[in-house]
Amino acid sequence: MARLVVLGGGVAGHTTATFAAKWLGSEHEVVVVTPNSKWNWIPSNIWVGVGQMSKEEVTFDLAPVYAKAGITYYQAKAVSLNPEGNESTDKSFVTIEYTEAGKEGQSETIEYDYIVNATGPKLNFDATPGLGDGNGQMGDNTVSVCTADHAVHASHELAKAIEKMKGGTRQKFLIGTGHGMCTCQGAAFEYIFNIEHELNKAGVRDMADMKWISNESFLGDFGMGGLHMKVGGYVVSSKLFAESLFAERNVEWLIGAHTSKVEPGKVSYELLDGTMGEEEFDFAMLIPPFAGVGLKAYAKDGADITDTVFAPNGFMKVDANYGAGAYENWKASDWPRTYQNPTYANMFAAGIAFAPPHIISKPMSSPNGTPINPTPPRTGMPSGIIGKAVAHSVCDLMTKGENAHLHEASMAEMGAACVASAGKGVFSGTAAAMTVYPVVPDFEKYPGTGRDTDYTFGEIGLAGHWIKHILHHLFIYKAKLNPGWTLIPE
Amino acid sequence: MKKEELNFEKSDDFNLTMIPGSFAKKMRTCVIWQFIRFVAINIKMIIVVQKSH
Ligand SMILES: Cc1cc2nc3c(=O)[nH]c(=O)nc-3n(C[C@H](O)[C@H](O)[C@H](O)COP(=O)(O)OP(=O)(O)OC[C@H]3O[C@@H](n4cnc5c(N)ncnc54)[C@H](O)[C@@H]3O)c2cc1C
């Protein structure tokens, strides 16, 4: 019997573990190590953040689901990897630290034959002074929707702001990115329009000034260098699409901005042209930059080999081309296909945890040398597809031997569907439904826009909104492993 | 007065983009049209999902 250990029970890790458990049956063991007791459908945190959903509606307990799937579950966080074992064992192992109530802080090691790192992002609030609390958590100056608890807090702050407006006090809303190297602009984009919708519903929109602040060099970059889509017989840039939406909803924008400091009611920023500025706010939701979760790696003799296994940003190295060099040399083929670690063949990374070869947007920096560009998004659909491909590979390695063919899932050959809602009511909400194919543009295959414009499209309306509702229920149904779950695509 | 055109004068940025008129906005919430779009978007999304696996 061999053992697969999956680190992280989020979108990618849950997909890997549940498919591996199904395909391997009881002949092999699947273990999940994840610090939370609950699974969270993160995209719906947006609705929690405006008070339209409760935390309970977007989360569920993991333990019964893993028990049903025959998965061994540790409520713990991985701390370090020993891919070669140590002085007393030749077997690879991971050191974990429990987060489960009653066992907090206790350490243990788990041996593995194969390991998948799907630990997602560290929400690196402290990268921007005042955005974090100095201890790795969110500070008091802004709110976030990155976790369900953050979103609950955001909804309370929003309710207070709405009360103030009802009492006659104008409020300034500042939503966007909290650092020059952030990703996940889509989530902030969705949040600002959900707030706008709620303010309209509450009858206080005219008491609110709304502003978007982002590290994108143009509105609609979304960390993907923007996209071109067919609208009304034209092929147009997402810049026009995004600017139109902001103008229609009377939301101003400040782009090419590195948020350098956050203080109570005020952010300081540096722009791509080198100018510095300040923006005041009453309510701010600024996405933190992402980093790897800080796993360490040690060789058999105890030497620190973290730099061998992980990139400087903390994400795990995989089969990507990390030596692509300047922007002009970037190719779709730089992007990883199997997600296998180049040094240790029994180690894979899936979802946000893998180190991308480079960013997707054009690299930019201010004259002062401050990099201000979005880092690449790895949204739900790619994370799930990669998680499944990695599960396939590991299962084949375990059942067919170490020469088994590895399954491939390159972000330069896969699409992503994104639905950004603006409001939750079945007939009152609308949403921008978007698909992009492929996520990483391939200018050799699709000269001009880098993407297939038949399958890269976006439109606003109730239809996208209904899809968002359906996806919410479908993905939670699937993650709970309810009957037919394998038929629902990632 | 065309309500949807008011925002053009609110900022230079707004003035240089496009803002949907009343017909385009109505179509966004027209249930019959949106049902047709729902089917079309779903078909496209399913194709993208299939091409991605
Ligand atoms: C507000 C918001 C809205 C979003 N909306 C959308 C959307 O509409 N559509 C879309 O496609 N994507 C959306 N995304 C992105 C999507 O949530 C991510 O792409 C996806 O969650 C990434 O999956 P993952 O498994 O890599 O990471 P995660 O889902 O974050 O999972 C990582 C897991 O690892 C665990 N972990 C952390 N540290 C350790 C450790 N040391 N050891 C073990 N486990 C650890 C975490 O607790 C977590 O369970 C949104 C993101 C946010 C923040």
mmCIF file of C-alpha atoms in Angstrom, chain A residues 105-394:
data_model
loop_
_atom_site.group_PDB
_atom_site.id
_atom_site.type_symbol
_atom_site.label_atom_id
_atom_site.label_comp_id
_atom_site.label_asym_id
_atom_site.label_seq_id
_atom_site.Cartn_x
_atom_site.Cartn_y
_atom_site.Cartn_z
ATOM 1 C CA GLY A 105 0.745 23.476 17.987
ATOM 2 C CA GLN A 106 1.499 19.733 18.358
ATOM 3 C CA SER A 107 3.905 18.436 15.739
ATOM 4 C CA GLU A 108 3.927 15.158 13.855
ATOM 5 C CA THR A 109 5.568 13.680 10.780
ATOM 6 C CA ILE A 110 3.734 11.817 8.004
ATOM 7 C CA GLU A 111 5.666 9.628 5.583
ATOM 8 C CA TYR A 112 4.618 9.709 1.952
ATOM 9 C CA ASP A 113 5.228 8.000 -1.357
ATOM 10 C CA TYR A 114 3.783 10.926 -3.290
ATOM 11 C CA ILE A 115 2.934 14.440 -2.165
ATOM 12 C CA VAL A 116 0.867 17.179 -3.780
ATOM 13 C CA ASN A 117 1.354 20.719 -2.553
ATOM 14 C CA ALA A 118 -1.970 22.534 -2.982
ATOM 15 C CA THR A 119 -1.539 25.012 -0.149
ATOM 16 C CA GLY A 120 -2.795 27.991 -2.179
ATOM 17 C CA PRO A 121 -1.668 31.495 -1.286
ATOM 18 C CA LYS A 122 -0.414 33.100 1.868
ATOM 19 C CA LEU A 123 -2.417 36.322 2.130
ATOM 20 C CA ASN A 124 0.634 38.538 2.496
ATOM 21 C CA PHE A 125 -1.019 41.558 4.172
ATOM 22 C CA ASP A 126 2.234 42.588 5.849
ATOM 23 C CA ALA A 127 3.886 43.298 2.475
ATOM 24 C CA THR A 128 2.211 46.721 2.665
ATOM 25 C CA PRO A 129 2.668 48.687 5.892
ATOM 26 C CA GLY A 130 -0.705 49.207 7.519
ATOM 27 C CA LEU A 131 -2.502 46.610 5.372
ATOM 28 C CA GLY A 132 -1.387 43.893 7.779
ATOM 29 C CA ASP A 133 -1.212 43.886 11.559
ATOM 30 C CA GLY A 134 2.518 43.073 11.622
ATOM 31 C CA ASN A 135 1.773 39.473 12.649
ATOM 32 C CA GLY A 136 0.743 38.157 9.266
ATOM 33 C CA GLN A 137 -2.952 38.929 9.648
ATOM 34 C CA MET A 138 -5.152 41.635 8.177
ATOM 35 C CA GLY A 139 -4.833 44.998 9.927
ATOM 36 C CA ASP A 140 -7.619 47.245 11.223
ATOM 37 C CA ASN A 141 -7.558 49.823 8.433
ATOM 38 C CA THR A 142 -9.220 47.883 5.631
ATOM 39 C CA VAL A 143 -11.458 44.865 5.085
ATOM 40 C CA SER A 144 -10.986 41.763 2.907
ATOM 41 C CA VAL A 145 -13.180 39.114 1.274
ATOM 42 C CA CYS A 146 -10.432 36.503 0.832
ATOM 43 C CA THR A 147 -11.779 34.209 3.571
ATOM 44 C CA ALA A 148 -15.349 33.642 4.742
ATOM 45 C CA ASP A 149 -14.530 35.207 8.138
ATOM 46 C CA HIS A 150 -13.002 38.258 6.470
ATOM 47 C CA ALA A 151 -16.123 38.571 4.334
ATOM 48 C CA VAL A 152 -18.427 38.443 7.370
ATOM 49 C CA HIS A 153 -16.389 41.265 8.924
ATOM 50 C CA ALA A 154 -16.541 43.237 5.647
ATOM 51 C CA SER A 155 -20.326 42.944 5.538
ATOM 52 C CA HIS A 156 -20.601 44.369 9.072
ATOM 53 C CA GLU A 157 -18.397 47.326 8.136
ATOM 54 C CA LEU A 158 -20.444 47.868 4.976
ATOM 55 C CA ALA A 159 -23.684 47.861 7.008
ATOM 56 C CA LYS A 160 -22.181 50.537 9.299
ATOM 57 C CA ALA A 161 -21.208 52.669 6.289
ATOM 58 C CA ILE A 162 -24.732 52.345 4.864
ATOM 59 C CA GLU A 163 -26.199 53.467 8.219
ATOM 60 C CA LYS A 164 -23.924 56.520 8.182
ATOM 61 C CA MET A 165 -25.090 57.433 4.684
ATOM 62 C CA LYS A 166 -28.697 57.033 5.737
ATOM 63 C CA GLY A 167 -27.882 59.463 8.541
ATOM 64 C CA GLY A 168 -26.635 61.989 5.986
ATOM 65 C CA THR A 169 -22.841 61.403 6.097
ATOM 66 C CA ARG A 170 -21.144 60.870 2.700
ATOM 67 C CA GLN A 171 -18.878 57.810 2.485
ATOM 68 C CA LYS A 172 -15.909 57.180 0.236
ATOM 69 C CA PHE A 173 -15.381 53.594 -0.923
ATOM 70 C CA LEU A 174 -11.948 52.510 -2.132
ATOM 71 C CA ILE A 175 -11.726 48.989 -3.548
ATOM 72 C CA GLY A 176 -8.902 47.230 -5.385
ATOM 73 C CA THR A 177 -5.385 45.981 -4.795
ATOM 74 C CA GLY A 178 -3.235 46.623 -1.744
ATOM 75 C CA HIS A 179 0.184 46.300 -3.398
ATOM 76 C CA GLY A 180 1.911 46.720 -6.773
ATOM 77 C CA MET A 181 2.328 42.951 -7.175
ATOM 78 C CA CYS A 182 -1.197 41.736 -6.442
ATOM 79 C CA THR A 183 -3.298 39.286 -8.392
ATOM 80 C CA CYS A 184 -7.028 38.484 -7.996
ATOM 81 C CA GLN A 185 -8.255 41.807 -9.457
ATOM 82 C CA GLY A 186 -11.388 39.935 -10.570
ATOM 83 C CA ALA A 187 -12.513 39.429 -6.967
ATOM 84 C CA ALA A 188 -12.113 43.121 -6.137
ATOM 85 C CA PHE A 189 -13.855 44.011 -9.404
ATOM 86 C CA GLU A 190 -16.798 41.827 -8.427
ATOM 87 C CA TYR A 191 -16.882 43.239 -4.915
ATOM 88 C CA ILE A 192 -16.975 46.891 -5.989
ATOM 89 C CA PHE A 193 -19.969 46.272 -8.259
ATOM 90 C CA ASN A 194 -21.765 44.251 -5.604
ATOM 91 C CA ILE A 195 -21.309 47.144 -3.188
ATOM 92 C CA GLU A 196 -22.566 49.557 -5.833
ATOM 93 C CA HIS A 197 -25.639 47.357 -6.304
ATOM 94 C CA GLU A 198 -26.295 47.190 -2.551
ATOM 95 C CA LEU A 199 -25.943 50.958 -2.177
ATOM 96 C CA ASN A 200 -28.520 51.454 -4.924
ATOM 97 C CA LYS A 201 -30.837 48.984 -3.228
ATOM 98 C CA ALA A 202 -30.439 50.789 0.090
ATOM 99 C CA GLY A 203 -31.231 54.109 -1.638
ATOM 100 C CA VAL A 204 -27.897 55.705 -0.657
ATOM 101 C CA ARG A 205 -25.882 55.498 -3.889
ATOM 102 C CA ASP A 206 -25.924 59.279 -4.246
ATOM 103 C CA MET A 207 -24.248 59.560 -0.824
ATOM 104 C CA ALA A 208 -21.292 57.395 -1.908
ATOM 105 C CA ASP A 209 -18.114 58.232 -3.811
ATOM 106 C CA MET A 210 -16.660 55.081 -5.277
ATOM 107 C CA LYS A 211 -13.116 54.556 -6.525
ATOM 108 C CA TRP A 212 -11.147 51.630 -7.883
ATOM 109 C CA ILE A 213 -7.403 51.464 -7.165
ATOM 110 C CA SER A 214 -5.374 48.823 -8.955
ATOM 111 C CA ASN A 215 -1.905 47.785 -10.051
ATOM 112 C CA GLU A 216 -3.172 47.020 -13.562
ATOM 113 C CA SER A 217 -1.596 49.250 -16.216
ATOM 114 C CA PHE A 218 -5.008 49.474 -17.868
ATOM 115 C CA LEU A 219 -8.495 48.755 -16.634
ATOM 116 C CA GLY A 220 -9.500 45.216 -17.631
ATOM 117 C CA ASP A 221 -5.967 43.747 -17.540
ATOM 118 C CA PHE A 222 -7.064 41.250 -14.831
ATOM 119 C CA GLY A 223 -3.503 39.921 -14.588
ATOM 120 C CA MET A 224 -3.866 38.297 -18.002
ATOM 121 C CA GLY A 225 -2.605 41.202 -20.062
ATOM 122 C CA GLY A 226 -6.271 41.928 -20.802
ATOM 123 C CA LEU A 227 -8.232 39.993 -23.373
ATOM 124 C CA HIS A 228 -10.001 40.647 -26.633
ATOM 125 C CA MET A 229 -13.563 39.592 -27.159
ATOM 126 C CA LYS A 230 -16.289 39.815 -29.749
ATOM 127 C CA VAL A 231 -18.926 42.397 -28.894
ATOM 128 C CA GLY A 232 -21.528 43.711 -31.329
ATOM 129 C CA GLY A 233 -19.581 42.529 -34.364
ATOM 130 C CA TYR A 234 -16.305 44.087 -33.184
ATOM 131 C CA VAL A 235 -13.326 42.455 -31.525
ATOM 132 C CA VAL A 236 -12.615 44.764 -28.590
ATOM 133 C CA SER A 237 -10.154 44.933 -25.720
ATOM 134 C CA SER A 238 -11.374 44.229 -22.207
ATOM 135 C CA LYS A 239 -10.159 47.781 -21.467
ATOM 136 C CA LEU A 240 -13.154 49.212 -23.304
ATOM 137 C CA PHE A 241 -15.503 46.695 -21.700
ATOM 138 C CA ALA A 242 -14.252 47.471 -18.167
ATOM 139 C CA GLU A 243 -14.080 51.250 -18.629
ATOM 140 C CA SER A 244 -17.611 51.251 -19.953
ATOM 141 C CA LEU A 245 -18.895 49.410 -16.889
ATOM 142 C CA PHE A 246 -17.082 51.767 -14.498
ATOM 143 C CA ALA A 247 -18.377 54.855 -16.335
ATOM 144 C CA GLU A 248 -21.917 53.482 -16.447
ATOM 145 C CA ARG A 249 -21.884 52.848 -12.688
ATOM 146 C CA ASN A 250 -20.083 56.122 -11.879
ATOM 147 C CA VAL A 251 -17.046 54.442 -10.342
ATOM 148 C CA GLU A 252 -13.784 56.341 -10.813
ATOM 149 C CA TRP A 253 -10.508 54.538 -11.333
ATOM 150 C CA LEU A 254 -6.864 54.921 -10.409
ATOM 151 C CA ILE A 255 -4.668 52.428 -12.211
ATOM 152 C CA GLY A 256 -0.975 51.582 -12.386
ATOM 153 C CA ALA A 257 -0.922 52.127 -8.628
ATOM 154 C CA HIS A 258 1.286 50.480 -6.036
ATOM 155 C CA THR A 259 -0.354 50.921 -2.643
ATOM 156 C CA SER A 260 2.677 51.655 -0.504
ATOM 157 C CA LYS A 261 1.113 52.414 2.877
ATOM 158 C CA VAL A 262 -2.273 52.202 4.557
ATOM 159 C CA GLU A 263 -3.249 54.360 7.511
ATOM 160 C CA PRO A 264 -6.625 54.850 9.141
ATOM 161 C CA GLY A 265 -8.784 56.397 6.394
ATOM 162 C CA LYS A 266 -5.910 56.953 3.967
ATOM 163 C CA VAL A 267 -3.711 55.066 1.483
ATOM 164 C CA SER A 268 -0.457 56.285 -0.002
ATOM 165 C CA TYR A 269 0.429 55.131 -3.478
ATOM 166 C CA GLU A 270 3.032 55.368 -6.215
ATOM 167 C CA LEU A 271 1.960 55.435 -9.849
ATOM 168 C CA LEU A 272 3.647 53.971 -12.916
ATOM 169 C CA ASP A 273 4.783 57.460 -13.945
ATOM 170 C CA GLY A 274 6.591 57.799 -10.604
ATOM 171 C CA THR A 275 4.211 60.280 -9.003
ATOM 172 C CA MET A 276 3.175 59.728 -5.401
ATOM 173 C CA GLY A 277 -0.263 60.407 -4.048
ATOM 174 C CA GLU A 278 -2.761 59.790 -1.300
ATOM 175 C CA GLU A 279 -6.372 58.747 -1.365
ATOM 176 C CA GLU A 280 -8.752 59.046 1.565
ATOM 177 C CA PHE A 281 -11.473 56.529 2.312
ATOM 178 C CA ASP A 282 -14.149 55.609 4.806
ATOM 179 C CA PHE A 283 -14.407 51.980 3.655
ATOM 180 C CA ALA A 284 -11.606 50.136 1.843
ATOM 181 C CA MET A 285 -11.295 46.557 0.616
ATOM 182 C CA LEU A 286 -7.803 46.003 -0.714
ATOM 183 C CA ILE A 287 -6.699 42.540 -1.869
ATOM 184 C CA PRO A 288 -3.321 41.611 -0.337
ATOM 185 C CA PRO A 289 -0.470 40.293 -2.475
ATOM 186 C CA PHE A 290 -0.119 36.515 -2.550
ATOM 187 C CA ALA A 291 2.999 34.500 -1.673
ATOM 188 C CA GLY A 292 3.690 30.832 -1.029
ATOM 189 C CA VAL A 293 2.699 29.664 2.453
ATOM 190 C CA GLY A 294 6.333 29.436 3.569
ATOM 191 C CA LEU A 295 6.991 25.689 3.584
ATOM 192 C CA LYS A 296 10.614 24.743 4.244
ATOM 193 C CA ALA A 297 12.493 21.817 2.719
ATOM 194 C CA TYR A 298 15.428 19.883 4.176
ATOM 195 C CA ALA A 299 17.884 17.382 2.687
ATOM 196 C CA LYS A 300 18.701 14.069 4.347
ATOM 197 C CA ASP A 301 21.617 15.656 6.230
ATOM 198 C CA GLY A 302 19.373 18.441 7.513
ATOM 199 C CA ALA A 303 20.680 21.068 5.057
ATOM 200 C CA ASP A 304 18.109 23.701 4.111
ATOM 201 C CA ILE A 305 17.100 23.060 0.467
ATOM 202 C CA THR A 306 14.097 25.403 0.436
ATOM 203 C CA ASP A 307 15.667 27.345 -2.470
ATOM 204 C CA THR A 308 15.925 24.146 -4.514
ATOM 205 C CA VAL A 309 12.298 23.155 -4.057
ATOM 206 C CA PHE A 310 10.615 26.569 -3.908
ATOM 207 C CA ALA A 311 10.931 29.796 -5.923
ATOM 208 C CA PRO A 312 11.843 32.990 -4.023
ATOM 209 C CA ASN A 313 8.139 33.906 -3.763
ATOM 210 C CA GLY A 314 7.524 30.672 -1.818
ATOM 211 C CA PHE A 315 5.646 28.841 -4.584
ATOM 212 C CA MET A 316 6.826 25.350 -5.519
ATOM 213 C CA LYS A 317 9.004 24.880 -8.587
ATOM 214 C CA VAL A 318 7.475 22.622 -11.216
ATOM 215 C CA ASP A 319 8.166 21.763 -14.871
ATOM 216 C CA ALA A 320 7.989 25.408 -16.037
ATOM 217 C CA ASN A 321 10.673 27.286 -17.954
ATOM 218 C CA TYR A 322 11.970 29.632 -15.245
ATOM 219 C CA GLY A 323 14.747 30.931 -17.500
ATOM 220 C CA ALA A 324 12.598 32.548 -20.174
ATOM 221 C CA GLY A 325 14.235 35.950 -19.616
ATOM 222 C CA ALA A 326 12.803 39.155 -21.070
ATOM 223 C CA TYR A 327 9.150 39.708 -22.007
ATOM 224 C CA GLU A 328 9.976 39.487 -25.733
ATOM 225 C CA ASN A 329 11.124 35.869 -25.230
ATOM 226 C CA TRP A 330 8.090 34.657 -23.313
ATOM 227 C CA LYS A 331 6.241 31.771 -24.885
ATOM 228 C CA ALA A 332 3.129 29.779 -24.085
ATOM 229 C CA SER A 333 5.418 26.738 -23.780
ATOM 230 C CA ASP A 334 7.125 28.302 -20.721
ATOM 231 C CA TRP A 335 4.053 27.283 -18.699
ATOM 232 C CA PRO A 336 4.117 23.952 -16.844
ATOM 233 C CA ARG A 337 2.289 20.889 -18.140
ATOM 234 C CA THR A 338 2.669 18.152 -15.482
ATOM 235 C CA TYR A 339 3.353 20.187 -12.291
ATOM 236 C CA GLN A 340 6.028 17.710 -11.207
ATOM 237 C CA ASN A 341 8.892 19.119 -9.155
ATOM 238 C CA PRO A 342 12.071 18.965 -11.260
ATOM 239 C CA THR A 343 14.217 17.720 -8.341
ATOM 240 C CA TYR A 344 11.896 15.262 -6.627
ATOM 241 C CA ALA A 345 9.729 13.194 -8.961
ATOM 242 C CA ASN A 346 7.289 12.197 -6.208
ATOM 243 C CA MET A 347 6.402 15.817 -5.525
ATOM 244 C CA PHE A 348 3.785 17.881 -7.405
ATOM 245 C CA ALA A 349 2.145 21.283 -6.940
ATOM 246 C CA ALA A 350 -1.408 22.231 -7.973
ATOM 247 C CA GLY A 351 -3.459 25.432 -8.063
ATOM 248 C CA ILE A 352 -1.972 28.661 -6.754
ATOM 249 C CA ALA A 353 0.842 26.732 -4.996
ATOM 250 C CA PHE A 354 2.913 26.194 -8.169
ATOM 251 C CA ALA A 355 5.488 28.806 -9.155
ATOM 252 C CA PRO A 356 4.551 30.389 -12.509
ATOM 253 C CA PRO A 357 7.438 30.879 -14.972
ATOM 254 C CA HIS A 358 6.735 34.624 -15.169
ATOM 255 C CA ILE A 359 3.808 36.990 -15.116
ATOM 256 C CA ILE A 360 1.286 37.147 -17.987
ATOM 257 C CA SER A 361 0.752 40.925 -18.176
ATOM 258 C CA LYS A 362 3.476 43.102 -19.635
ATOM 259 C CA PRO A 363 6.049 43.793 -16.896
ATOM 260 C CA MET A 364 6.017 47.420 -15.770
ATOM 261 C CA SER A 365 7.796 49.476 -13.159
ATOM 262 C CA SER A 366 7.846 53.100 -12.092
ATOM 263 C CA PRO A 367 10.883 55.322 -12.827
ATOM 264 C CA ASN A 368 11.826 54.702 -9.165
ATOM 265 C CA GLY A 369 12.164 51.003 -9.982
ATOM 266 C CA THR A 370 9.026 49.870 -8.146
ATOM 267 C CA PRO A 371 7.472 46.944 -10.019
ATOM 268 C CA ILE A 372 3.794 47.665 -10.596
ATOM 269 C CA ASN A 373 2.160 44.827 -12.462
ATOM 270 C CA PRO A 374 -0.392 42.157 -11.696
ATOM 271 C CA THR A 375 0.905 38.683 -10.977
ATOM 272 C CA PRO A 376 -0.766 35.811 -12.839
ATOM 273 C CA PRO A 377 -4.214 34.717 -11.691
ATOM 274 C CA ARG A 378 -4.821 31.015 -11.123
ATOM 275 C CA THR A 379 -8.561 30.992 -10.754
ATOM 276 C CA GLY A 380 -10.936 28.223 -9.722
ATOM 277 C CA MET A 381 -11.308 26.426 -13.047
ATOM 278 C CA PRO A 382 -7.563 26.112 -13.821
ATOM 279 C CA SER A 383 -6.892 25.168 -10.175
ATOM 280 C CA GLY A 384 -9.491 22.388 -10.371
ATOM 281 C CA ILE A 385 -8.328 21.129 -13.784
ATOM 282 C CA ILE A 386 -4.683 21.089 -12.641
ATOM 283 C CA GLY A 387 -5.704 19.327 -9.404
ATOM 284 C CA LYS A 388 -7.469 16.609 -11.398
ATOM 285 C CA ALA A 389 -4.599 16.156 -13.883
ATOM 286 C CA VAL A 390 -2.132 15.806 -10.996
ATOM 287 C CA ALA A 391 -4.428 13.260 -9.304
ATOM 288 C CA HIS A 392 -4.466 11.286 -12.568
ATOM 289 C CA SER A 393 -0.669 11.329 -12.815
ATOM 290 C CA VAL A 394 -0.098 10.311 -9.209
#
